[in-house]
CSV table of C-alpha atoms in Angstrom, one decimal:
chain,number,residue,atom,x,y,z
A,200,UNK,CA,92.8,100.8,97.5
A,201,UNK,CA,95.5,98.3,98.0
A,202,UNK,CA,94.0,94.8,98.1
A,203,UNK,CA,95.2,91.4,99.3
A,204,UNK,CA,92.3,89.5,97.7
A,205,UNK,CA,89.5,90.4,95.4
A,206,UNK,CA,86.8,87.8,94.6
A,207,UNK,CA,86.3,87.3,90.9
A,208,UNK,CA,82.7,88.6,90.9
A,209,UNK,CA,84.2,92.1,91.6
A,210,UNK,CA,86.4,92.1,88.6
A,211,UNK,CA,84.6,94.9,86.8
A,212,UNK,CA,82.9,96.6,89.7
A,213,UNK,CA,86.1,98.3,91.0
A,214,UNK,CA,86.3,100.2,87.7
A,215,UNK,CA,82.8,101.6,88.2
A,216,UNK,CA,81.6,104.7,90.1
A,217,UNK,CA,80.6,103.8,93.6
A,218,UNK,CA,77.2,105.5,93.9
A,219,UNK,CA,76.3,105.2,97.5
A,220,UNK,CA,75.4,107.8,100.2
A,221,UNK,CA,77.1,105.8,103.0
A,222,UNK,CA,80.2,108.1,103.0
A,223,UNK,CA,78.1,111.3,103.1
A,224,UNK,CA,78.0,111.6,106.9
A,225,UNK,CA,81.0,113.9,107.0
A,226,UNK,CA,79.9,116.4,104.3
A,227,UNK,CA,76.4,116.5,105.7
A,228,UNK,CA,77.8,117.3,109.1
A,229,UNK,CA,79.9,120.1,107.8
A,230,UNK,CA,77.0,121.5,105.8
A,231,UNK,CA,74.8,121.7,108.9
A,232,UNK,CA,77.6,123.2,111.0
A,233,UNK,CA,78.3,125.9,108.4
A,234,UNK,CA,74.6,126.6,107.9
A,235,UNK,CA,74.2,127.2,111.6
A,236,UNK,CA,77.3,129.4,111.8
A,237,UNK,CA,76.1,131.5,108.8
A,238,UNK,CA,72.7,132.0,110.5
A,239,UNK,CA,70.6,130.1,107.9
A,240,UNK,CA,67.0,129.6,108.8
A,241,UNK,CA,67.0,126.0,107.8
A,242,UNK,CA,68.5,123.4,105.4
A,243,UNK,CA,66.7,121.2,102.9
A,244,UNK,CA,68.7,118.4,101.3
A,245,UNK,CA,67.4,117.4,97.9
A,246,UNK,CA,67.6,113.7,96.9
A,247,UNK,CA,67.4,112.8,93.2
A,248,UNK,CA,65.7,109.6,94.5
A,249,UNK,CA,62.0,108.8,94.7
A,250,UNK,CA,60.6,109.9,98.1
A,251,UNK,CA,59.5,106.5,99.2
A,252,UNK,CA,63.0,105.2,98.9
A,253,UNK,CA,64.4,107.7,101.4
A,254,UNK,CA,61.6,108.0,103.8
A,255,UNK,CA,62.9,108.4,107.4
A,256,UNK,CA,66.5,108.5,106.1
A,257,UNK,CA,68.9,108.8,109.0
A,258,UNK,CA,72.2,110.6,108.6
A,259,UNK,CA,74.5,112.3,109.7
A,260,UNK,CA,74.9,110.2,112.8
A,261,UNK,CA,77.4,112.5,114.6
A,262,UNK,CA,75.0,113.0,117.6
A,263,UNK,CA,75.1,116.8,117.3
A,264,UNK,CA,72.3,119.1,118.1
A,265,UNK,CA,72.6,121.5,115.2
A,266,UNK,CA,71.6,125.2,115.2
A,267,UNK,CA,69.3,124.8,112.2
A,268,UNK,CA,66.3,122.6,111.4
A,269,UNK,CA,66.9,120.4,108.4
A,270,UNK,CA,65.1,117.7,106.4
A,271,UNK,CA,65.4,115.5,103.3
A,272,UNK,CA,63.1,115.5,100.4
A,273,UNK,CA,62.8,113.2,97.4
A,274,UNK,CA,63.0,113.9,93.7
A,275,UNK,CA,59.4,115.1,93.2
A,276,UNK,CA,59.5,117.5,96.1
A,277,UNK,CA,62.9,118.7,94.9
A,278,UNK,CA,61.5,119.8,91.6
A,279,UNK,CA,58.6,121.6,93.3
A,280,UNK,CA,60.8,123.4,95.8
A,281,UNK,CA,63.2,124.6,93.1
A,282,UNK,CA,60.2,125.9,91.1
A,283,UNK,CA,58.8,127.7,94.1
A,284,UNK,CA,62.2,129.2,94.9
A,285,UNK,CA,62.5,130.5,91.4
A,286,UNK,CA,59.1,132.2,91.9
A,287,UNK,CA,60.2,133.8,95.1
A,288,UNK,CA,57.8,131.8,97.3
A,289,UNK,CA,58.4,131.4,101.0
A,290,UNK,CA,58.2,128.4,103.3
A,291,UNK,CA,58.4,127.4,106.9
A,292,UNK,CA,60.6,124.5,108.1
A,293,UNK,CA,60.0,123.2,111.6
A,294,UNK,CA,61.4,120.1,113.3
A,295,UNK,CA,59.5,119.1,116.5
A,296,UNK,CA,61.3,116.8,118.9
A,297,UNK,CA,61.9,116.1,122.5
A,298,UNK,CA,65.4,116.0,124.0
A,299,UNK,CA,66.2,114.0,127.2
A,300,UNK,CA,69.2,112.4,128.8
A,301,UNK,CA,69.7,108.7,129.1
A,302,UNK,CA,72.6,106.5,130.2
A,303,UNK,CA,73.6,103.6,127.9
A,304,UNK,CA,76.5,101.1,128.3
A,305,UNK,CA,78.9,99.0,126.3
A,306,UNK,CA,77.8,95.4,127.2
A,307,UNK,CA,80.7,92.9,127.4
A,308,UNK,CA,80.5,89.2,127.7
A,309,UNK,CA,83.6,87.1,128.4
A,310,UNK,CA,84.1,83.4,127.6
A,311,UNK,CA,87.2,82.2,129.5
A,312,UNK,CA,89.9,80.3,127.7
A,313,UNK,CA,92.9,78.5,128.9
A,314,UNK,CA,94.8,81.8,129.1
A,315,UNK,CA,93.7,85.4,129.9
A,316,UNK,CA,95.0,86.8,126.6
A,317,UNK,CA,91.9,87.8,124.5
A,318,UNK,CA,90.5,87.9,121.0
A,319,UNK,CA,87.8,90.6,121.0
A,320,UNK,CA,84.8,90.4,118.7
A,321,UNK,CA,82.6,93.5,118.7
A,322,UNK,CA,79.8,95.5,117.0
A,323,UNK,CA,77.6,98.4,117.7
A,324,UNK,CA,74.0,98.2,119.0
A,325,UNK,CA,72.3,101.2,117.5
A,326,UNK,CA,69.0,100.6,115.7
A,327,UNK,CA,68.1,102.3,112.4
A,328,UNK,CA,67.7,99.7,109.7
A,329,UNK,CA,68.0,95.9,109.3
A,330,UNK,CA,71.5,96.5,107.7
A,331,UNK,CA,72.7,99.0,110.2
A,332,UNK,CA,71.7,96.8,113.2
A,333,UNK,CA,72.6,93.2,112.5
A,334,UNK,CA,76.1,92.9,113.9
A,335,UNK,CA,74.6,91.7,117.2
A,336,UNK,CA,72.9,88.8,115.5
A,337,UNK,CA,76.3,87.5,114.3
A,338,UNK,CA,77.9,88.2,117.6
A,339,UNK,CA,75.3,86.2,119.5
A,340,UNK,CA,75.7,83.3,117.1
A,341,UNK,CA,79.5,83.3,117.6
A,342,UNK,CA,79.0,83.4,121.4
A,343,UNK,CA,76.7,80.4,121.3
A,344,UNK,CA,79.0,78.4,119.0
A,345,UNK,CA,82.2,79.0,121.0
A,346,UNK,CA,80.4,78.4,124.3
A,347,UNK,CA,79.5,74.9,123.2
A,348,UNK,CA,83.1,74.0,122.4
A,349,UNK,CA,85.2,72.2,125.0
A,350,UNK,CA,87.8,74.3,126.8
A,351,UNK,CA,90.6,72.3,125.1
A,352,UNK,CA,89.5,73.9,121.8
A,353,UNK,CA,89.6,77.4,123.2
A,354,UNK,CA,93.1,78.5,124.2
A,355,UNK,CA,92.6,82.3,124.2
A,356,UNK,CA,89.8,84.0,126.1
A,357,UNK,CA,87.0,85.4,124.0
A,358,UNK,CA,85.4,88.8,124.6
A,359,UNK,CA,82.2,89.8,122.9
A,360,UNK,CA,81.4,93.5,123.0
A,361,UNK,CA,78.1,95.2,122.2
A,362,UNK,CA,79.0,98.8,122.0
A,363,UNK,CA,76.7,101.8,122.4
A,364,UNK,CA,76.5,105.3,120.9
A,365,UNK,CA,77.5,104.7,117.3
A,366,UNK,CA,74.6,106.6,115.9
A,367,UNK,CA,75.4,109.4,118.4
A,368,UNK,CA,79.1,109.7,117.7
A,369,UNK,CA,79.6,112.6,120.1
A,370,UNK,CA,79.2,109.9,122.7
A,371,UNK,CA,80.7,107.0,120.7
A,372,UNK,CA,81.1,103.9,122.9
A,373,UNK,CA,83.5,102.1,120.5
A,374,UNK,CA,86.1,104.9,120.6
A,375,UNK,CA,86.1,104.8,124.4
A,376,UNK,CA,86.4,101.0,124.2
A,377,UNK,CA,89.3,101.4,121.7
A,378,UNK,CA,91.2,103.6,124.1
A,379,UNK,CA,90.7,101.0,126.8
A,380,UNK,CA,92.0,98.2,124.6
A,381,UNK,CA,95.0,100.2,123.7
A,382,UNK,CA,96.0,100.3,127.4
A,383,UNK,CA,95.1,96.6,127.8
A,384,UNK,CA,97.2,95.7,124.8
A,385,UNK,CA,100.3,97.3,126.5
A,386,UNK,CA,99.8,94.9,129.4
A,387,UNK,CA,99.6,91.9,127.1
A,388,UNK,CA,95.9,91.2,127.6
A,389,UNK,CA,94.7,91.5,124.0
A,390,UNK,CA,95.8,89.7,120.8
A,391,UNK,CA,93.3,90.8,118.1
A,392,UNK,CA,90.2,92.9,117.6
A,393,UNK,CA,87.5,91.8,115.1
A,394,UNK,CA,84.7,94.4,114.5
A,395,UNK,CA,81.8,93.6,112.2
A,396,UNK,CA,79.0,95.7,110.8
A,397,UNK,CA,76.3,95.7,108.1
A,398,UNK,CA,76.4,92.0,107.2
A,399,UNK,CA,74.4,90.1,104.6
A,400,UNK,CA,73.7,93.2,102.5
A,401,UNK,CA,71.9,92.9,99.2
A,402,UNK,CA,72.9,95.3,96.4
A,403,UNK,CA,70.6,98.2,95.6
A,404,UNK,CA,71.2,100.5,92.6
A,405,UNK,CA,69.6,103.7,91.3
A,406,UNK,CA,67.7,103.5,88.0
A,407,UNK,CA,65.9,106.1,85.9
A,408,UNK,CA,62.2,106.4,87.1
A,409,UNK,CA,59.5,105.2,84.7
A,410,UNK,CA,56.9,107.4,82.9
A,411,UNK,CA,59.3,110.3,82.7
A,412,UNK,CA,59.2,111.1,86.4
A,413,UNK,CA,62.1,113.1,87.7
A,414,UNK,CA,65.1,111.6,89.3
A,415,UNK,CA,65.9,107.9,90.0
A,416,UNK,CA,64.4,105.1,92.0
A,417,UNK,CA,66.2,102.4,94.0
A,418,UNK,CA,65.8,98.7,93.1
A,419,UNK,CA,67.4,95.5,94.2
A,420,UNK,CA,69.8,94.2,91.4
A,421,UNK,CA,69.7,90.5,92.3
A,422,UNK,CA,73.3,90.6,93.4
A,423,UNK,CA,74.8,91.2,96.8
A,424,UNK,CA,76.5,94.4,98.0
A,425,UNK,CA,80.3,94.6,98.0
A,426,UNK,CA,81.8,93.9,101.4
A,427,UNK,CA,85.1,95.5,102.5
A,428,UNK,CA,87.2,93.3,104.8
A,429,UNK,CA,90.1,95.4,106.1
A,430,UNK,CA,93.2,93.8,107.7
A,431,UNK,CA,96.0,95.5,109.5
A,432,UNK,CA,99.7,94.7,108.9
A,433,UNK,CA,99.6,91.2,110.3
A,434,UNK,CA,100.6,88.4,108.0
A,435,UNK,CA,98.9,85.6,110.0
A,436,UNK,CA,95.6,87.5,110.1
A,437,UNK,CA,95.8,88.4,106.4
A,438,UNK,CA,96.3,84.7,105.6
A,439,UNK,CA,93.4,83.7,108.0
A,440,UNK,CA,91.0,86.2,106.4
A,441,UNK,CA,91.9,85.2,102.8
A,442,UNK,CA,91.5,81.5,103.7
A,443,UNK,CA,88.2,82.1,105.4
A,444,UNK,CA,86.8,84.0,102.3
A,445,UNK,CA,87.8,81.2,100.1
A,446,UNK,CA,86.7,78.4,102.4
A,447,UNK,CA,83.2,79.8,102.7
A,448,UNK,CA,83.0,81.0,99.1
A,449,UNK,CA,82.1,84.5,100.2
A,450,UNK,CA,80.8,86.6,97.3
A,451,UNK,CA,81.8,90.2,96.3
A,452,UNK,CA,84.5,90.7,99.0
A,453,UNK,CA,87.5,93.0,98.8
A,454,UNK,CA,90.2,92.1,101.4
A,455,UNK,CA,92.3,95.2,101.7
A,456,UNK,CA,94.7,97.3,103.9
A,457,UNK,CA,92.2,100.1,104.3
A,458,UNK,CA,89.8,102.3,102.4
A,459,UNK,CA,91.9,105.5,102.6
A,460,UNK,CA,94.9,106.7,100.7
A,461,UNK,CA,98.3,105.7,102.2
A,462,UNK,CA,100.0,108.4,104.3
A,463,UNK,CA,103.7,107.5,104.6
A,464,UNK,CA,104.4,110.3,107.1
A,465,UNK,CA,102.3,108.7,109.9
A,466,UNK,CA,101.3,105.5,111.5
A,467,UNK,CA,99.3,103.6,110.6
A,468,UNK,CA,99.9,104.1,106.9
A,469,UNK,CA,96.3,103.3,105.9
A,470,UNK,CA,94.0,105.2,108.3
A,471,UNK,CA,90.4,104.3,107.5
A,472,UNK,CA,88.8,100.9,107.9
A,473,UNK,CA,85.4,102.3,106.8
A,474,UNK,CA,83.7,101.9,110.2
A,475,UNK,CA,84.3,101.3,113.9
A,476,UNK,CA,87.3,99.2,113.1
A,477,UNK,CA,89.0,102.5,112.3
A,478,UNK,CA,89.2,103.4,116.0
A,479,UNK,CA,91.1,100.3,117.0
A,480,UNK,CA,93.4,100.2,114.0
A,481,UNK,CA,94.4,103.8,114.5
A,482,UNK,CA,95.1,103.2,118.1
A,483,UNK,CA,97.4,100.5,116.9
A,484,UNK,CA,95.6,97.5,118.3
A,485,UNK,CA,95.8,94.6,115.8
A,486,UNK,CA,92.5,94.7,113.9
A,487,UNK,CA,90.5,93.2,111.1
A,488,UNK,CA,87.0,94.3,110.3
A,489,UNK,CA,84.1,93.5,107.9
A,490,UNK,CA,81.7,96.1,106.7
A,491,UNK,CA,79.5,97.2,103.8
A,492,UNK,CA,77.8,100.5,102.9
A,493,UNK,CA,74.7,99.8,100.8
A,494,UNK,CA,71.8,102.3,100.0
A,495,UNK,CA,69.7,100.5,102.6
A,496,UNK,CA,72.2,101.4,105.3
A,497,UNK,CA,70.3,104.6,106.3
A,498,UNK,CA,67.0,104.0,104.5
A,499,UNK,CA,64.5,102.0,106.6
A,500,UNK,CA,62.2,101.7,103.6
A,501,UNK,CA,63.8,98.4,102.4
A,502,UNK,CA,63.1,96.6,105.7
A,503,UNK,CA,64.2,93.0,106.2
A,504,UNK,CA,64.4,92.4,102.5
A,505,UNK,CA,67.7,94.3,102.5
A,506,UNK,CA,69.4,91.3,104.2
A,507,UNK,CA,70.4,88.0,102.6
A,508,UNK,CA,70.3,85.7,105.7
A,509,UNK,CA,72.3,83.0,104.1
A,510,UNK,CA,75.0,85.4,103.2
A,511,UNK,CA,75.0,86.8,106.7
A,512,UNK,CA,75.4,83.3,108.1
A,513,UNK,CA,78.4,82.5,105.8
A,514,UNK,CA,80.1,85.8,106.8
A,515,UNK,CA,79.6,85.0,110.4
A,516,UNK,CA,81.2,81.6,109.9
A,517,UNK,CA,84.1,83.2,108.2
A,518,UNK,CA,84.5,85.7,111.1
A,519,UNK,CA,84.5,82.8,113.5
A,520,UNK,CA,87.2,81.1,111.6
A,521,UNK,CA,89.7,83.9,112.3
A,522,UNK,CA,89.8,83.0,115.9
A,523,UNK,CA,90.3,79.3,115.1
A,524,UNK,CA,93.1,80.1,112.7
A,525,UNK,CA,95.1,82.3,115.0
A,526,UNK,CA,94.4,80.8,118.4
A,527,UNK,CA,97.7,78.9,118.5
A,528,UNK,CA,99.7,81.7,116.8
A,529,UNK,CA,101.8,83.8,119.1
A,530,UNK,CA,100.7,87.3,120.1
A,531,UNK,CA,103.9,88.7,118.6
A,532,UNK,CA,103.3,87.1,115.2
A,533,UNK,CA,99.7,88.4,115.2
A,534,UNK,CA,100.9,91.9,116.0
A,535,UNK,CA,103.1,91.9,112.9
A,536,UNK,CA,104.0,95.4,111.8
A,537,UNK,CA,101.8,96.9,114.5
A,538,UNK,CA,104.7,96.5,117.0
A,539,UNK,CA,106.8,98.7,114.8
A,540,UNK,CA,104.0,101.2,114.6
A,541,UNK,CA,103.6,101.3,118.4
A,542,UNK,CA,107.4,101.8,118.8
A,543,UNK,CA,107.3,104.7,116.4
A,544,UNK,CA,104.3,106.2,118.3
A,545,UNK,CA,106.3,106.0,121.6
A,546,UNK,CA,109.1,107.9,119.9
A,547,UNK,CA,106.8,110.7,118.9
A,548,UNK,CA,106.0,109.7,115.3
A,549,UNK,CA,102.8,111.3,113.9
A,550,UNK,CA,99.6,109.4,114.5
A,551,UNK,CA,95.9,110.3,113.8
A,552,UNK,CA,94.0,112.1,116.5
A,553,UNK,CA,90.3,111.3,117.1
A,554,UNK,CA,88.1,114.2,118.0
A,555,UNK,CA,84.5,113.8,119.3
A,556,UNK,CA,82.0,116.0,117.4
A,557,UNK,CA,80.4,118.6,119.7
A,558,UNK,CA,77.2,117.5,121.5
A,559,UNK,CA,75.8,121.0,120.9
A,560,UNK,CA,76.8,123.0,117.8
A,561,UNK,CA,78.0,126.6,118.2
A,562,UNK,CA,78.3,129.6,115.9
A,563,UNK,CA,82.1,129.1,115.9
A,564,UNK,CA,83.1,126.4,113.6
A,565,UNK,CA,85.6,123.8,115.0
A,566,UNK,CA,89.0,123.8,113.6
A,567,UNK,CA,90.8,120.4,113.1
A,568,UNK,CA,94.3,119.7,112.1
A,569,UNK,CA,95.3,117.6,109.1
A,570,UNK,CA,95.8,114.5,111.3
A,571,UNK,CA,92.3,114.6,113.0
A,572,UNK,CA,89.8,111.9,112.2
A,573,UNK,CA,86.1,112.3,113.0
A,574,UNK,CA,84.4,109.2,112.0
């Protein structure tokens, strides 16, 4: 992972194994598709974590109606199920639910500036845990702050977007929004996009369970979770982000080009921003995004204790500083190397292709090329 800035408190962490389930969405999705295609009766995912830690665990979030019922169990149940399977026992797995249709919308608020050119702050609005669903808190705080400032302090227009469908990616609102901003960027309406997710997260690690019980249990470590702040190839924005991290003394932050390996044969070179920022970056709209992926991301059990409010506030202030730092910087300077990427795209150079997951799974497995991204 190519970094611009690593805070000193991450010095040894980058050499450790990153033991988090936040990136398991894709593999879980594939397992369920393949199980349905193979005609499996059901799927049981076995956690090596205490049951109470993963109660009501929510992932994958592709928004797919799979062909098989599935469930998660904790470490104790995993031991029992393996034992019963070895004995040839049978079991019944049933998931009862109601399915209905509903219409949801991306909600967009505009704070006019002196010019129509926009800086866009955004997050998603799906509710699962206190970590997954706290971007709107930061977005509303930024709206209130900038709305109190006199117009002379606000050259560019500000747009605040509360996007829908992120926990139902087959209907992902941010991808639709990203395609819209790609077109608006062509017409000169947009200067920068700033997505934010999973703020103020406290670190949770897995430790051996006491009294010889099987598996591990999750506990707060007393530290905060590592945050990933991705920045596209824009020197002014890179500088603004690094300055904001230092100014507000943010802890455990990695400022980086992306969370994927570089691919020199396509644009952009670094594909993944680890979250919804990926959509905008890959459609070559100048983007910088902040995200974390703690154990509490999909596990509601930790409740509000999963969030360090003071940390969330400092991160929000740092995100607001990006607008202040680049408000008088020209759109062309902010674009940086994105302009070259966009020119290459027009000339037919290879770019990632986003594919929505199917709303309803089928027996036939989808085939995706090597340039397809399904976040």
